[in-house]
Coordinates of C-alpha atoms in Angstrom, one line a residue:
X1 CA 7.8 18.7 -6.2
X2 CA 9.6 19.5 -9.2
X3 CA 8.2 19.3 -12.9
X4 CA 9.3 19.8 -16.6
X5 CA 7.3 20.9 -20.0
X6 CA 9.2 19.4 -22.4
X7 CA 9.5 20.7 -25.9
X8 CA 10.5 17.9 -27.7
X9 CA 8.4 16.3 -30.3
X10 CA 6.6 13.1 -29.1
X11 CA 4.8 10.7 -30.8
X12 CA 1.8 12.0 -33.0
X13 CA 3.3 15.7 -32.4
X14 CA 2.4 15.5 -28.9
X15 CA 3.9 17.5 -25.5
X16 CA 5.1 15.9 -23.0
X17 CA 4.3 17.0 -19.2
X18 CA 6.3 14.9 -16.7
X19 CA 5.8 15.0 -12.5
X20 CA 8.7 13.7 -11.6
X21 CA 9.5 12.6 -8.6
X22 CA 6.0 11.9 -7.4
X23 CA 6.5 13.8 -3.5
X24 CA 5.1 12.4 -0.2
X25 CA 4.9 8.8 -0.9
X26 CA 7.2 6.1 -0.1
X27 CA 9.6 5.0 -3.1
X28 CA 10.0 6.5 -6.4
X29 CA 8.0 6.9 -9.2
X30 CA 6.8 9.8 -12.2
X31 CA 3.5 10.6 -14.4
X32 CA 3.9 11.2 -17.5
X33 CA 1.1 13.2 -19.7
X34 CA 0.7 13.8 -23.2
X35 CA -1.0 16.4 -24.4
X36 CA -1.7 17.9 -27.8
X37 CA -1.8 21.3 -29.0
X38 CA -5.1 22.6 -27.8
X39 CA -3.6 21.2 -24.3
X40 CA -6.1 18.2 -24.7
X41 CA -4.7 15.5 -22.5
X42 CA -4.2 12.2 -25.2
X43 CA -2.2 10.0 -22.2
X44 CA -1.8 9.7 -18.5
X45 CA 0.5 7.0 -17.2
X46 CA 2.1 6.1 -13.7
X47 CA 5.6 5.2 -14.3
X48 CA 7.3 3.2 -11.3
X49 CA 11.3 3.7 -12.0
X50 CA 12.4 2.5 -8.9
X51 CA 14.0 -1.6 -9.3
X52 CA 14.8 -3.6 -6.4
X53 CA 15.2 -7.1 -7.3
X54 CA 13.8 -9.1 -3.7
X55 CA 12.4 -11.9 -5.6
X56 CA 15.5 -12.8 -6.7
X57 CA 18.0 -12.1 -3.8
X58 CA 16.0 -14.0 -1.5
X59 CA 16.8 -17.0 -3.2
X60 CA 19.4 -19.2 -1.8
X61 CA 18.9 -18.0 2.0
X62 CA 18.3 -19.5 4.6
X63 CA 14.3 -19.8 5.0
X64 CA 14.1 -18.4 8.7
X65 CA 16.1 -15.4 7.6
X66 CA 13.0 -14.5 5.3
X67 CA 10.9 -12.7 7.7
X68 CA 13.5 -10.8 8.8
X69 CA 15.1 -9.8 5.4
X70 CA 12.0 -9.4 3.4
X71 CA 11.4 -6.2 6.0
X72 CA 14.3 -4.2 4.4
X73 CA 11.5 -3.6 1.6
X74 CA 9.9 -1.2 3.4
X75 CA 10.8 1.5 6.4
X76 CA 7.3 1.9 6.8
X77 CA 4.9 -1.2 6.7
X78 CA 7.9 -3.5 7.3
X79 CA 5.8 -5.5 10.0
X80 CA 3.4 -6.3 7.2
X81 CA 6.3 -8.2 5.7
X82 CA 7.2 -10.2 8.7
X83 CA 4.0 -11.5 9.2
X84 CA 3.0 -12.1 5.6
X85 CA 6.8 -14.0 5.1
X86 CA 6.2 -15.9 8.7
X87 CA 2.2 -16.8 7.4
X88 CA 3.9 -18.7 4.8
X89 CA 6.6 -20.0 6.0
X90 CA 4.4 -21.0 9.1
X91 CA 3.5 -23.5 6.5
X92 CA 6.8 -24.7 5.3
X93 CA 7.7 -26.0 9.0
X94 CA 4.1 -27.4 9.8
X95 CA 3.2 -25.2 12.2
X96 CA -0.5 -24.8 11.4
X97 CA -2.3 -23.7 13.4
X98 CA 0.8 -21.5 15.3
X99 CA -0.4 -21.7 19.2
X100 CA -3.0 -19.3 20.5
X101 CA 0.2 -16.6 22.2
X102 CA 1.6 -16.4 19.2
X103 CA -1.9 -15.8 16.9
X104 CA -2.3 -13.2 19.8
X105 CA 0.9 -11.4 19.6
X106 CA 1.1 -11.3 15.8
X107 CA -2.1 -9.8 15.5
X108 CA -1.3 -7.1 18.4
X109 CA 1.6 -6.3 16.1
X110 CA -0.4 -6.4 13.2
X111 CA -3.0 -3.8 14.1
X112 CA -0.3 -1.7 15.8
X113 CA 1.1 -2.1 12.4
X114 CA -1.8 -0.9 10.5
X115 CA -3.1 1.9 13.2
X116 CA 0.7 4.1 12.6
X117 CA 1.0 3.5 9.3
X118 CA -2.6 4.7 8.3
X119 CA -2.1 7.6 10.9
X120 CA 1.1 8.3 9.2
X121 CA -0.7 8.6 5.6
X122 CA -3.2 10.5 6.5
X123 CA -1.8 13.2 9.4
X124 CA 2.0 13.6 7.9
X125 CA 1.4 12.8 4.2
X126 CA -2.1 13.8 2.9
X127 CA -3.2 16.1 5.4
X128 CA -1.5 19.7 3.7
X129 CA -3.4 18.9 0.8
X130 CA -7.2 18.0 2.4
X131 CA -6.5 21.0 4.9
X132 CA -4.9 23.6 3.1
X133 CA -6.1 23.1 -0.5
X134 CA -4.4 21.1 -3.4
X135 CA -3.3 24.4 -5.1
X136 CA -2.0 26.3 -2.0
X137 CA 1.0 27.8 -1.4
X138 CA 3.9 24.9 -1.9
X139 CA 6.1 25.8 1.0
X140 CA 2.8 25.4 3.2
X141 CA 1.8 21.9 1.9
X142 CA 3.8 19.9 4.3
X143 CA 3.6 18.5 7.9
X144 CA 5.3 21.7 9.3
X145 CA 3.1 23.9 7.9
X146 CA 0.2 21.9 9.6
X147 CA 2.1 21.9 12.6
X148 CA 1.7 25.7 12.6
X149 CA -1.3 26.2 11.5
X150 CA -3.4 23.1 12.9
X151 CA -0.7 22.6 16.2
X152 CA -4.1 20.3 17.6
X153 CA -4.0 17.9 14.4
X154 CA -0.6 18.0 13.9
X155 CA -0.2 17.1 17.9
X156 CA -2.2 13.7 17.7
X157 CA -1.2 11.7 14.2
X158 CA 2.0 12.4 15.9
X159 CA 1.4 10.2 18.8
X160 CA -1.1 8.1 17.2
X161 CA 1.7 7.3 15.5
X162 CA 3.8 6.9 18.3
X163 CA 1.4 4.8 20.1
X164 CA 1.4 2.2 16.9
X165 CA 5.1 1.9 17.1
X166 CA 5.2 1.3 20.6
X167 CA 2.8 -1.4 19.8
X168 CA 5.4 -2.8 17.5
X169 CA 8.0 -2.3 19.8
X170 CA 6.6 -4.3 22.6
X171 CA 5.6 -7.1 20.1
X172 CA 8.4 -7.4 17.4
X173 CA 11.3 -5.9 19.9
X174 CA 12.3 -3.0 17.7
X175 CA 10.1 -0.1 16.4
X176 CA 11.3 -0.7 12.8
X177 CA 12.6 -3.8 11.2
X178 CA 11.9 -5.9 14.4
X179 CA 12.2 -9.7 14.7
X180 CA 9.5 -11.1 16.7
X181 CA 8.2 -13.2 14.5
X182 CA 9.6 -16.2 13.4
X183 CA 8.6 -19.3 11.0
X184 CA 6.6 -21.8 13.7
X185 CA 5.2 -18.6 16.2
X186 CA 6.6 -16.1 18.0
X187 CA 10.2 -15.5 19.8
X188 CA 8.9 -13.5 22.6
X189 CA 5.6 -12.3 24.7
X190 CA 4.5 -8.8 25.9
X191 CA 6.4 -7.7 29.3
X192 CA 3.9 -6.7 32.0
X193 CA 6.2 -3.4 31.9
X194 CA 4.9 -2.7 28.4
X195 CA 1.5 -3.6 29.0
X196 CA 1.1 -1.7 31.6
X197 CA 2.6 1.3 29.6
X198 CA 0.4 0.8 26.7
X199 CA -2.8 0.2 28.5
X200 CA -2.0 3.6 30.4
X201 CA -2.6 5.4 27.1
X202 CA -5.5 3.3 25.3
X203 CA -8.7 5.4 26.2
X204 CA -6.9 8.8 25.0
X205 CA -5.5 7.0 21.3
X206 CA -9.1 5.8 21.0
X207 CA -10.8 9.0 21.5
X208 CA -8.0 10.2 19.1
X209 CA -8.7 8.1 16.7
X210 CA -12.4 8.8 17.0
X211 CA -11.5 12.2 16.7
X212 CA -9.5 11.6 13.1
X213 CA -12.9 9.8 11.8
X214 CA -14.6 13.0 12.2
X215 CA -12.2 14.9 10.4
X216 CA -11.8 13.0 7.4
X217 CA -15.7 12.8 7.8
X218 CA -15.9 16.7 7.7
X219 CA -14.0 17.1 4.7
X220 CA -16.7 15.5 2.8
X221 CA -19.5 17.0 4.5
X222 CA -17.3 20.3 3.5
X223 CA -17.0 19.8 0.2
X224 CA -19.4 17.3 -1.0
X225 CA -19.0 17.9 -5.0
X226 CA -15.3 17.6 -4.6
X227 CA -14.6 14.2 -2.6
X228 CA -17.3 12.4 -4.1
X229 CA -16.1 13.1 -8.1
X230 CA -12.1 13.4 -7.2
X231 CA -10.3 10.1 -9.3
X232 CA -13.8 7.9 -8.9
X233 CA -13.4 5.4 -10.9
X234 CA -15.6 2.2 -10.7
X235 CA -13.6 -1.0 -10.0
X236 CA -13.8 -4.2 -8.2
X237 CA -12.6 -4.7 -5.0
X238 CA -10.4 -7.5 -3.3
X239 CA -9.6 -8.1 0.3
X240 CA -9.4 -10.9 3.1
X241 CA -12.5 -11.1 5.0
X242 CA -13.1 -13.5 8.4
X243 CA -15.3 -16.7 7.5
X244 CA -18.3 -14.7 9.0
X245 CA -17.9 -11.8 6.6
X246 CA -16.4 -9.7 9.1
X247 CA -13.3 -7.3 8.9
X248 CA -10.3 -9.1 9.5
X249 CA -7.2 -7.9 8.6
X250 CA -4.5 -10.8 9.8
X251 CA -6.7 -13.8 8.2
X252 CA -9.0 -14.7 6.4
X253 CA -10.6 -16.2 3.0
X254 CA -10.6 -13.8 -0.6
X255 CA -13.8 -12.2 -1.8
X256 CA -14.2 -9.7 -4.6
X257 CA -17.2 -7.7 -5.4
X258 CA -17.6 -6.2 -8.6
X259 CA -18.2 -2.6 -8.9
X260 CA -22.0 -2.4 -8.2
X261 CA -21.5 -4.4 -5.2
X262 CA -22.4 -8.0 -5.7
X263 CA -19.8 -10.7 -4.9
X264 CA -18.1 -12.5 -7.5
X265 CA -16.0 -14.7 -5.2
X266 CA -16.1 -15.5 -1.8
X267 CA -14.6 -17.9 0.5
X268 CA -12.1 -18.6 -1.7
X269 CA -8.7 -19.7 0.3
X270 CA -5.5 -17.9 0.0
X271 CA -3.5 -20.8 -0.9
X272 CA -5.3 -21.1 -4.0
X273 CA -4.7 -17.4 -5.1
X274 CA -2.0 -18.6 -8.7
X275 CA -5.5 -20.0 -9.7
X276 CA -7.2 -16.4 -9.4
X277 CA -5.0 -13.9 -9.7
X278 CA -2.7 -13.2 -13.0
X279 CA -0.5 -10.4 -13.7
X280 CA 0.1 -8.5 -16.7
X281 CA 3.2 -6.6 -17.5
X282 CA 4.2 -3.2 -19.4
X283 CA 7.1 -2.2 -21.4
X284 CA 7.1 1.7 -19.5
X285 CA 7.4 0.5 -15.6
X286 CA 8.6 -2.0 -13.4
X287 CA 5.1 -2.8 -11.2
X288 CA 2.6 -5.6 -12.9
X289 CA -0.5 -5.3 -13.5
X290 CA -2.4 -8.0 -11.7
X291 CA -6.3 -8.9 -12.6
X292 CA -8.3 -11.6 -11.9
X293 CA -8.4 -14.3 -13.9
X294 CA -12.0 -15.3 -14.4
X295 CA -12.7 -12.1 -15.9
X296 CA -9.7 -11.1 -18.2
X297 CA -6.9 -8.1 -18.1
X298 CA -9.6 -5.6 -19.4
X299 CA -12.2 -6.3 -16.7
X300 CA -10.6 -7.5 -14.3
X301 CA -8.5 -5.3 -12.5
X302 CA -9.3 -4.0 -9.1
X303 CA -8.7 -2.2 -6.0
X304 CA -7.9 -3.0 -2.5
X305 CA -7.0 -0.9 1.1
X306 CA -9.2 0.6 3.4
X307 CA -11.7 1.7 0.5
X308 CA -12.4 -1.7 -1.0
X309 CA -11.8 -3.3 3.1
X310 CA -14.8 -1.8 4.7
X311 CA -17.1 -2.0 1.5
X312 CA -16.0 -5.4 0.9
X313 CA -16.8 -7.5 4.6
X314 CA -20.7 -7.5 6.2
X315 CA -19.2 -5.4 9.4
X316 CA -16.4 -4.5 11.6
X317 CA -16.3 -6.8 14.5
X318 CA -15.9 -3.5 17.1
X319 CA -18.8 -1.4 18.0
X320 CA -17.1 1.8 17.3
X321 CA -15.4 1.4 14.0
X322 CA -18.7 -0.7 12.9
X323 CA -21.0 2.6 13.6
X324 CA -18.4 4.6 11.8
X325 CA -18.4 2.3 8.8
X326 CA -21.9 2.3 8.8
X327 CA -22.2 6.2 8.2
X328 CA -19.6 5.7 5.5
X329 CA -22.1 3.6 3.8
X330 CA -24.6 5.3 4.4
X331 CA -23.0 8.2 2.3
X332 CA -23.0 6.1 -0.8
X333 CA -27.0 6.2 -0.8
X334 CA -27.0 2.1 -1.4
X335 CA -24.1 2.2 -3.9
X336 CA -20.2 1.5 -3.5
X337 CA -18.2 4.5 -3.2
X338 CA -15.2 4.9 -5.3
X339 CA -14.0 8.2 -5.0
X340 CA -10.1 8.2 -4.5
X341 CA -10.1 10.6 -1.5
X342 CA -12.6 8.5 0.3
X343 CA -10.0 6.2 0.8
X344 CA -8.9 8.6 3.8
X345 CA -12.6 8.5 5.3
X346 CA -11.9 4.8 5.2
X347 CA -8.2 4.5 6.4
X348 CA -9.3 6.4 9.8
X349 CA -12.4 3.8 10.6
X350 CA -9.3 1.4 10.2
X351 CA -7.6 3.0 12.7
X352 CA -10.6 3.3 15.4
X353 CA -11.0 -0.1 14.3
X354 CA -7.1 -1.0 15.1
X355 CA -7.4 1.0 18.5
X356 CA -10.5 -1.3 19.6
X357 CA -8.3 -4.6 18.6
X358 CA -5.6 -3.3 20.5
X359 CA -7.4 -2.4 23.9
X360 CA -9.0 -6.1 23.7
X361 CA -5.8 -7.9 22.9
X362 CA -3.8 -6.1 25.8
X363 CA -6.3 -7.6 28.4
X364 CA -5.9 -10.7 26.9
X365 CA -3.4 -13.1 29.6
X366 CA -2.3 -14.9 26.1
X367 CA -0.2 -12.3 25.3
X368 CA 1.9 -12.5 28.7
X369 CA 2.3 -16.5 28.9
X370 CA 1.5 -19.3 26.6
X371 CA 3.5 -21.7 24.1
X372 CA 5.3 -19.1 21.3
X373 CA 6.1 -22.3 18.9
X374 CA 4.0 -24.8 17.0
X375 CA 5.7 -27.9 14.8
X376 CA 4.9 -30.6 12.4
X377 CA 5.3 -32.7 9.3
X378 CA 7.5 -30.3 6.5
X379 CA 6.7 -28.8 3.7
X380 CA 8.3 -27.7 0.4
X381 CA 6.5 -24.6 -0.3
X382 CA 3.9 -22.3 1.5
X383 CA 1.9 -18.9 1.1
X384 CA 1.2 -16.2 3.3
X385 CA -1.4 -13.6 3.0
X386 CA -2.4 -11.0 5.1
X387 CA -4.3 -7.6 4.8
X388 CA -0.9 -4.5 5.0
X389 CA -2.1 -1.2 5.2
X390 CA -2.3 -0.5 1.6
X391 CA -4.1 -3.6 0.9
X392 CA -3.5 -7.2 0.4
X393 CA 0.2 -8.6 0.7
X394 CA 0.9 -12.2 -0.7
X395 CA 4.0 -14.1 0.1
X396 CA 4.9 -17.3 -1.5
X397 CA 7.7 -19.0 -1.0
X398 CA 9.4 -22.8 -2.2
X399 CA 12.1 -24.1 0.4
X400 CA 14.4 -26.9 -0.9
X401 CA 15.7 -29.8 1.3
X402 CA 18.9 -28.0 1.9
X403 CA 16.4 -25.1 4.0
X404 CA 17.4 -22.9 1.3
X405 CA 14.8 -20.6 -0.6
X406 CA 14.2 -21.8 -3.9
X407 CA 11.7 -19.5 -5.1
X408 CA 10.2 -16.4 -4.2
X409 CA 6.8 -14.8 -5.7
X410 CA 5.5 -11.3 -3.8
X411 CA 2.4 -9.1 -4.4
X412 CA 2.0 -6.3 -2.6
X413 CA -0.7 -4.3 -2.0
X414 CA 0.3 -1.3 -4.4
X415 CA 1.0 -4.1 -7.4
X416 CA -2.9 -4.5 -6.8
X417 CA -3.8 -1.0 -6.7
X418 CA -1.8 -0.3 -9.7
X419 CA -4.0 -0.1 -12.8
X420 CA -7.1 1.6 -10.5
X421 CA -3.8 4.5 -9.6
X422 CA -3.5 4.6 -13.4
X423 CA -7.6 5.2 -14.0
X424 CA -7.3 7.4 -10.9
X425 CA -5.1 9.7 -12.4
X426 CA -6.7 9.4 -15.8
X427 CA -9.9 10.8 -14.7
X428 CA -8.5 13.6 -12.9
X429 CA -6.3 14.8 -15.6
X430 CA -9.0 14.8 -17.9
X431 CA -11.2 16.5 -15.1
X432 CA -8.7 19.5 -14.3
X433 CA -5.9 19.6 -16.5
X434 CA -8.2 19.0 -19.8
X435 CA -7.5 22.1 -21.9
X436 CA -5.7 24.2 -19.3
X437 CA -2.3 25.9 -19.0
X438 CA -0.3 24.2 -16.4
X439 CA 0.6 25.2 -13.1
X440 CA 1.9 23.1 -10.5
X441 CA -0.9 23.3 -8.4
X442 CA -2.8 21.8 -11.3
X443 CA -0.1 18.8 -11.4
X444 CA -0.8 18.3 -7.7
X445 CA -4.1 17.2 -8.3
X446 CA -2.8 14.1 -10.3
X447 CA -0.1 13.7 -6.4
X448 CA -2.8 13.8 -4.6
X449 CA -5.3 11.2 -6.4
X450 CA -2.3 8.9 -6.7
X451 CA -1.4 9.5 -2.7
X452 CA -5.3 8.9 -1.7
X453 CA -3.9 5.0 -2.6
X454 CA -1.0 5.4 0.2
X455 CA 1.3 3.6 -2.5
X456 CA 4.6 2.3 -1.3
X457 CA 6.7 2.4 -4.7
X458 CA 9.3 0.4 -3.3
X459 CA 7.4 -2.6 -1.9
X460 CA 5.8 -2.9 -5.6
X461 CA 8.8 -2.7 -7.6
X462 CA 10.5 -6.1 -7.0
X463 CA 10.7 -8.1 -10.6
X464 CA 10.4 -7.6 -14.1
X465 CA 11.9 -9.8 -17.1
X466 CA 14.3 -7.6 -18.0
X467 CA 16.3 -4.2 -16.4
X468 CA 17.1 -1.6 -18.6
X469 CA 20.5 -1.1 -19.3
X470 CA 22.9 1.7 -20.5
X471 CA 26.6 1.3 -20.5
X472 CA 28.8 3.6 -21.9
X473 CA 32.7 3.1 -22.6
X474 CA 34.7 5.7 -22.2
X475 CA 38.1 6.7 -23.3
X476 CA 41.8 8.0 -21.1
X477 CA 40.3 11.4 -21.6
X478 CA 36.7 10.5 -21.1
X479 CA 35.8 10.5 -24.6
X480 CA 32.6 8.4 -25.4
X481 CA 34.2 5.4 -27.7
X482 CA 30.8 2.8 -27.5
X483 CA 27.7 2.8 -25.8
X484 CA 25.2 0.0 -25.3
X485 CA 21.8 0.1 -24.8
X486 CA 19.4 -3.0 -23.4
X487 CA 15.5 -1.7 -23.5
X488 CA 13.0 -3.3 -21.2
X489 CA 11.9 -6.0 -24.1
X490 CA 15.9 -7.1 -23.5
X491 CA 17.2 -6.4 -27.0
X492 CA 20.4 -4.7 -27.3
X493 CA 21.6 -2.1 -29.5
X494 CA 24.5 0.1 -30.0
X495 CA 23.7 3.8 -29.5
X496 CA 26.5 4.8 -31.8
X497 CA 25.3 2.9 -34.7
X498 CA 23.5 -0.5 -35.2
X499 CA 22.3 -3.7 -33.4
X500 CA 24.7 -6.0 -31.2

């Protein structure tokens, strides 16, 4: 990680501090602080700088090259994409219900999905920091330097990891940016070679996986004062939850709890989600805000993920993640838990979860045989959500007569988390930095609230009204003769003098 003081006057006389480029996360993205001259910290904001532009490109294709496009917005939770793009679209060809192979398949890639990627966060990307200390040595805080020094740890989120992606492999035909899924069902089923080669290695990934659980568990028990206060911030919490109230996270109906706990929706369907979600934008980044609507852009932002996942359903439907899950509660002495680093404790009864899931479904003779495809009457538009590892992903799309896409609406999971990142790093700012001189062991502690989240910058920086723009002409000898600046509220203005 690199950072810069910057001398220059700011607004109101203040300093600016910038992190930028935030490190181990996917995407790009920068905090800015301001701080005065006592070192008081006046302003903490998470700028995402990174524009991509899918809502827009995807219109005009071909609808059943969606789920296979919309993948290329993510190297890591690309599955995630697939399915939420296929949900919808599922939809748009009347295949609802898809047949029970292709439910089957989909959610073995699904929880294959969501087991690598939360082993991923938590073994390659967040581990230097909860293992070695958020202001040790930089050279050390990486995977390599856990490698060396925890070779054991290191050893299994690397094939936890592996295991997941084999998972995807068997399912979606490819590791990364596969194509199993298609509008209507599925293309292909599990080979009996693969099955047999996964179900060879199930009992070791789940005593793995029971193993990361304790881990993350330990760190708290550790250092009690530290995870509990790190970035808490109360918030609501929004996820998918199985009409029973249980975990689920390919399907389900939306529930929110406030941040005491109590519900303040429930059972509400995921085709209805334009009537309770809105999203708010900001001049200084590209992600939105979103909130929900009955309660307002002030109060009604929230959080989703593991954290708000496994406080937000009645119980896991597997007997070892639901024991786990039950000691994470347990923790909170009969009050949600908000803390930012619980998020890890969280993401590993996921993946215990995911393990259980997987072992079931690979018994299952569905995934071997069946029907893959499912057909009906047509429709013009449809929306697919389903629970990605970061959180809640929403697809909507509107196919015209011609099969082309005519519009294209996405909110990913780290659009959701956006404004609790932004308190997150708030609170821990004031917390540590507060008054301080600053190292960069102090400006970790703002990397590592804002990695707790897993963001993926690039998935969550797909639209705003208007791109910045700076265009400079210059001369035969490279002499500057105009220069024209667009800001983000679109007006335009020469830099040399004037407005357009």
């Amino acid at each position: 990680m690199t950072f810069d003081l910057e001398s220059a006057a700011q607004p109101l006389g203040l300093r600016r501090v910038a992190i930028d480029p935030l490190t181990r996360v996917e995407g790009h993205g920068k905090v800015t602080l301001l701080l005065d001259e006592h070192q008081r910290v006046q302003q903490v904001r998470l700028h995402i700088v990174e524009f991509r532009g899918f809502e827009k490109f995807i219109e005009g294709r071909p609808y059943w090259e969606v789920p296979v496009m919309v993948q290329r917005l993510c190297g890591i939770c690309p599955v995630s994409h697939h399915l939420a793009a296929s949900k919808a679209l599922d939809l748009v060809v009347g295949a609802t219900p898809v047949t029970p192979s292709a439910t089957k398949l989909r959610r073995l890639m699904h929880y294959g999905q969501v087991m690598q990627s939360n082993a991923l966060h938590f073994f390659h990307l967040s581990s230097p920091d909860l293992l070695f200390g958020f202001d040790s040595e930089l050279n050390r805080r990486n995977i390599v330097g856990v490698a060396q020094a925890h070779p054991d740890i290191a050893r299994k989120g690397v094939l936890l990891r592996k295991f997941g992606q084999e998972v995807i492999r068997a399912t979606a035909g490819k590791r990364v940016h596969g194509t199993g899924s298609v509008p209507g069902g599925m293309n292909k089923h599990v080979s009996l070679e693969d099955r047999a080669l996964l179900r060879r290695d199930v009992a070791q990934m789940t005593a793995w996986a029971q193993d990361a659980v304790a881990i993350a568990r330990q760190l708290h028990a550790q250092n009690p004062a530290l995870y509990d206060t790190f970035g808490s911030v109360p918030a609501n919490m929004l996820s998918l939850v199985r009409a029973d109230g249980a975990l689920d996270l390919y399907d389900g109906k939306l529930r929110a709890r406030d941040a005491a706990g109590r519900i303040i929706l429930d059972g509400a369907s995921d085709q209805t989600y334009l009537d309770l979600i809105e999203e708010d934008v900001k001049p200084w980044t590209y992600m939105k805000f979103p909130y929900l609507r009955s309660l307002g852009p002030q109060l009604g932002w929230y959080r989703v993920g593991p954290l708000a996942r496994i406080q937000n359903c009645d119980f896991i439907p597997s007997p070892l993640a639901e024991a786990q899950r039950r000691e994470f509660l347990a923790w909170g002495r009969g009050q949600p838990i908000h803390a930012a680093l619980a998020y890890h404790w969280a993401r590993m009864i996921e993946v215990l979860h995911c393990m259980e899931v997987i072992a079931g479904l690979l018994d299952d003779p569905d995934i071997l045989s069946g029907e893959l495809m499912a057909s009906g009457p047509r429709q013009r538009e449809g929306i697919g959500v389903i629970e990605a590892p970061r959180g809640t992903l929403i697809h909507h799309y509107a196919v015209g007569d011609n099969d082309l896409v005519t519009m294209c609406n996405l909110i990913v999971a780290t659009t959701h988390n956006n404004q609790a990142m932004n308190e997150s790093v708030r609170a821990v700012a004031r917390q540590y930095l507060d008054g301080k001189e600053i190292t960069e062991g102090l400006l970790n502690h703002i990397e590592v609230a804002i990695r707790a989240y897993d963001p993926c910058l690039s998935c969550a920086t797909h639209a705003l009204g208007q791109m910045p723009l700076d265009v400079a002409l210059l001369g035969p000898r490279g002499e500057l003769l105009d220069r024209v600046l667009r800001g983000s509220d679109g007006h335009m203005r020469h830099a040399l003098g004037g407005p357009c």
